[in-house]
Short mmCIF file of C-alpha atoms in Angstrom, two decimals:
data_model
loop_
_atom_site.label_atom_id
_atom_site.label_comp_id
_atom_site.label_asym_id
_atom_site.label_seq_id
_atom_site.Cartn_x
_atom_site.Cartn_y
_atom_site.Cartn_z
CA UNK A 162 -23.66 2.27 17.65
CA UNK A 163 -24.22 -1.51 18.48
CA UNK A 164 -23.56 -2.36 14.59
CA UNK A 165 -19.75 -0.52 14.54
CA UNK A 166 -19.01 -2.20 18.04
CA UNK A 167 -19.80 -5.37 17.04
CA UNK A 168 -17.76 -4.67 13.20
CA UNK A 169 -15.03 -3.73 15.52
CA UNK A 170 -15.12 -6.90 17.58
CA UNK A 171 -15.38 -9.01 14.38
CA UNK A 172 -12.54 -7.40 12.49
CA UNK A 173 -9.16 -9.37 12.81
CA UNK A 174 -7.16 -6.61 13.74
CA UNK A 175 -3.67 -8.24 13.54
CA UNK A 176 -4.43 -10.12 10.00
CA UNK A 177 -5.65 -6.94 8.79
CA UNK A 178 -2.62 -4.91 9.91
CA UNK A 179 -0.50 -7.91 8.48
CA UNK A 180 -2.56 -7.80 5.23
CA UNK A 181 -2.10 -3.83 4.68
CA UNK A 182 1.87 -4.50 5.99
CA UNK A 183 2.19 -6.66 2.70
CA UNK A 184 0.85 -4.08 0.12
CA UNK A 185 3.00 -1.42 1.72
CA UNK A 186 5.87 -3.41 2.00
CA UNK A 187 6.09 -3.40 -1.96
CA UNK A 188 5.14 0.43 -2.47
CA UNK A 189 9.29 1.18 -2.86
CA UNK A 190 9.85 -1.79 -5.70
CA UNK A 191 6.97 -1.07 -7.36
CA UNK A 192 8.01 3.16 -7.35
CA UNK A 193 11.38 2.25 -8.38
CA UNK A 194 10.13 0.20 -11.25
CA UNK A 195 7.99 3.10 -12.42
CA UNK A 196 11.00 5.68 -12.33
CA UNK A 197 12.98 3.17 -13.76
CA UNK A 198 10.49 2.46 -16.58
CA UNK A 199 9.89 6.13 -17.10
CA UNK A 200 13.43 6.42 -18.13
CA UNK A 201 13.94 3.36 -20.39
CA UNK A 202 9.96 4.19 -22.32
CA UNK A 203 11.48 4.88 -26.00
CA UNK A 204 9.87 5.16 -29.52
CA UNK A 205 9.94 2.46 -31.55
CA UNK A 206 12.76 3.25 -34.33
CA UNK A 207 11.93 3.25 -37.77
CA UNK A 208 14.95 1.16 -40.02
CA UNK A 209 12.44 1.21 -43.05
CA UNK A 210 12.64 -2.75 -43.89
CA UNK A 211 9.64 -4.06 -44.31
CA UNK A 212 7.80 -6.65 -40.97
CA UNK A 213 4.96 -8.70 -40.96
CA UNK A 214 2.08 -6.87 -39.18
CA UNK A 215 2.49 -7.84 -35.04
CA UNK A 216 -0.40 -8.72 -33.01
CA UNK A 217 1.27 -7.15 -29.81
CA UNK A 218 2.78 -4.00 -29.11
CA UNK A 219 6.18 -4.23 -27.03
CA UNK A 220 6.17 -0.84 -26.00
CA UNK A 221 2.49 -0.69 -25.31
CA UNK A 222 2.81 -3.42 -23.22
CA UNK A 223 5.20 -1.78 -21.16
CA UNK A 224 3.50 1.24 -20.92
CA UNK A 225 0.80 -0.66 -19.37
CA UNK A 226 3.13 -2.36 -16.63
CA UNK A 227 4.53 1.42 -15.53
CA UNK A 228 0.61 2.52 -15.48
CA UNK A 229 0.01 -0.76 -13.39
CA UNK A 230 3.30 0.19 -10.72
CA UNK A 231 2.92 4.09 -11.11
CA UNK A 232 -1.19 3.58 -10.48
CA UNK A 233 -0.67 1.42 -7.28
CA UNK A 234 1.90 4.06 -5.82
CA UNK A 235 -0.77 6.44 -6.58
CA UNK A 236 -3.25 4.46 -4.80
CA UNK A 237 -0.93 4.39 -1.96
CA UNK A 238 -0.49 8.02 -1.03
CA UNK A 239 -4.02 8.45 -1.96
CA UNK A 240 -5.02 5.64 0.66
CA UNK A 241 -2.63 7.45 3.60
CA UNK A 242 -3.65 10.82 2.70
CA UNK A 243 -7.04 10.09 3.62
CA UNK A 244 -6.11 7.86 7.09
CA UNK A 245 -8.00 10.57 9.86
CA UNK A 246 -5.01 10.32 12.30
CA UNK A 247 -1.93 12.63 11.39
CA UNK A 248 -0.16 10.01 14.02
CA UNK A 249 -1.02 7.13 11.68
CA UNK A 250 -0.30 9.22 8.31
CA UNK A 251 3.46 10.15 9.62
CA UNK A 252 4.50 6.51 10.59
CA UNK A 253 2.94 4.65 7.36
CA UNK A 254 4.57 7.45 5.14
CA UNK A 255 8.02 7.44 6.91
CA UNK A 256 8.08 3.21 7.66
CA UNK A 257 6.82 2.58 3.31
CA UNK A 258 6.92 5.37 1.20
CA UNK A 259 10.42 7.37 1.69
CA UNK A 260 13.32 6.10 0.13
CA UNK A 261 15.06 4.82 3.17
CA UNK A 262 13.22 4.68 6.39
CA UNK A 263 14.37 6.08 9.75
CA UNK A 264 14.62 3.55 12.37
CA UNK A 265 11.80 2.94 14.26
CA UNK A 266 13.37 4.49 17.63
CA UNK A 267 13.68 7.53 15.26
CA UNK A 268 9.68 7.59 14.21
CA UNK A 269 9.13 7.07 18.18
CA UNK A 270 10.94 10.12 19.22
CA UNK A 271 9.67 12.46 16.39
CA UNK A 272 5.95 11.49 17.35
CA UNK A 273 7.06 11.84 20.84
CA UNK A 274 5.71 8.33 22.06
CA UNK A 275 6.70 5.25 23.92
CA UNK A 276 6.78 1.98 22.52
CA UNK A 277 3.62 0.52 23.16
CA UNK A 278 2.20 4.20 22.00
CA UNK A 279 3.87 3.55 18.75
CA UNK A 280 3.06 -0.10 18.23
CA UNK A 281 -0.58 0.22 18.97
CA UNK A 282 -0.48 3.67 16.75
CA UNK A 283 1.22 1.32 13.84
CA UNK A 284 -1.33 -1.33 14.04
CA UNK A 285 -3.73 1.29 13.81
CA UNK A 286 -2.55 3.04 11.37
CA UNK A 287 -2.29 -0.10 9.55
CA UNK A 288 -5.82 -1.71 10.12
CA UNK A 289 -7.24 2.34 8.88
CA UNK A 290 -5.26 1.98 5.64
CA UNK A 291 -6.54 -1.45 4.92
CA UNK A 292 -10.60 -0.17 5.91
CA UNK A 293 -9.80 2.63 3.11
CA UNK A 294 -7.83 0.18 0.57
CA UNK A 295 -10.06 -0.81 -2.20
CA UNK A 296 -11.50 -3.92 -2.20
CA UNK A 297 -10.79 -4.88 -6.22
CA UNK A 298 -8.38 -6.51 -6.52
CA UNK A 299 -7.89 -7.61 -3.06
CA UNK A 300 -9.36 -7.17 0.17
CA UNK A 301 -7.28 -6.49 3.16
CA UNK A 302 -9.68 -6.90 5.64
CA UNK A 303 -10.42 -9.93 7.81
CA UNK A 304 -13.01 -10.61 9.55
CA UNK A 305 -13.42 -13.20 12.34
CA UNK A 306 -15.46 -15.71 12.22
CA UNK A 307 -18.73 -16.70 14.72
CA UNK A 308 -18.57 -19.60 16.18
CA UNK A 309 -22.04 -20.80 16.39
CA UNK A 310 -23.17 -23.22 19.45
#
């Protein structure tokens, strides 16, 4: 018990939440890009005229960059699904992942809280998507450091 209260004390709780804000805060561009890139993904065409062998595949390439977007959006709803608190899982999904987000006076009523309910159920929410986040290829967690006499 004395090692999670003392991880708890040491975790930056606001830099974390601000850390986790700033991946979720690009989940729409980066889903819209993958749509987008879904529909423009052609095969190459075929005119016949002989080309000197290329050492990089255009359409491969892009491929890759729709795997890249499509994979972190993935990651995303994976990384809510598994946050414990239905509170939590409601008001990251509704503030980053739907198209347009209700207001947050909207969010507030629908979970049936106050304000400071809501903002301390954000941060949460926040700070338990970050814990879950992987840490390759960044880390959203921050720890504080111990000042040492």
């Amino acid at each position: 018990m004395r090692i999670v209260q003392t991880y708890w004390r040491r975790l930056d709780h606001e830099a974390t939440a601000t850390n986790a804000k700033a991946v979720l805060m690009d989940y729409r561009h980066r889903k819209h890009k993958a749509k987008r890139n879904e529909v423009t993904i052609q095969s190459p065409q075929m005119d016949g005229m002989p080309r000197s062998p290329s050492t990089e595949n255009a359409q491969e390439n892009k491929i890759l960059r729709d795997l890249e977007d499509g994979e972190f959006c993935h990651q995303c709803d994976r990384v809510i699904s598994a946050i414990e608190s239905s509170e939590g899982r409601t008001i990251l999904r509704l503030l980053y992942t739907v198209g347009r987000p209700p207001k947050v006076e909207s969010i507030m009523e629908q979970l049936g809280m106050q304000s400071t309910a809501y903002y301390h159920a954000r941060e949460d929410a926040l700070v338990a998507f970050a814990e879950l986040w992987p840490p390759s290829p960044s880390e959203l967690l921050v720890y504080r450091t111990e000042k040492r006499a």
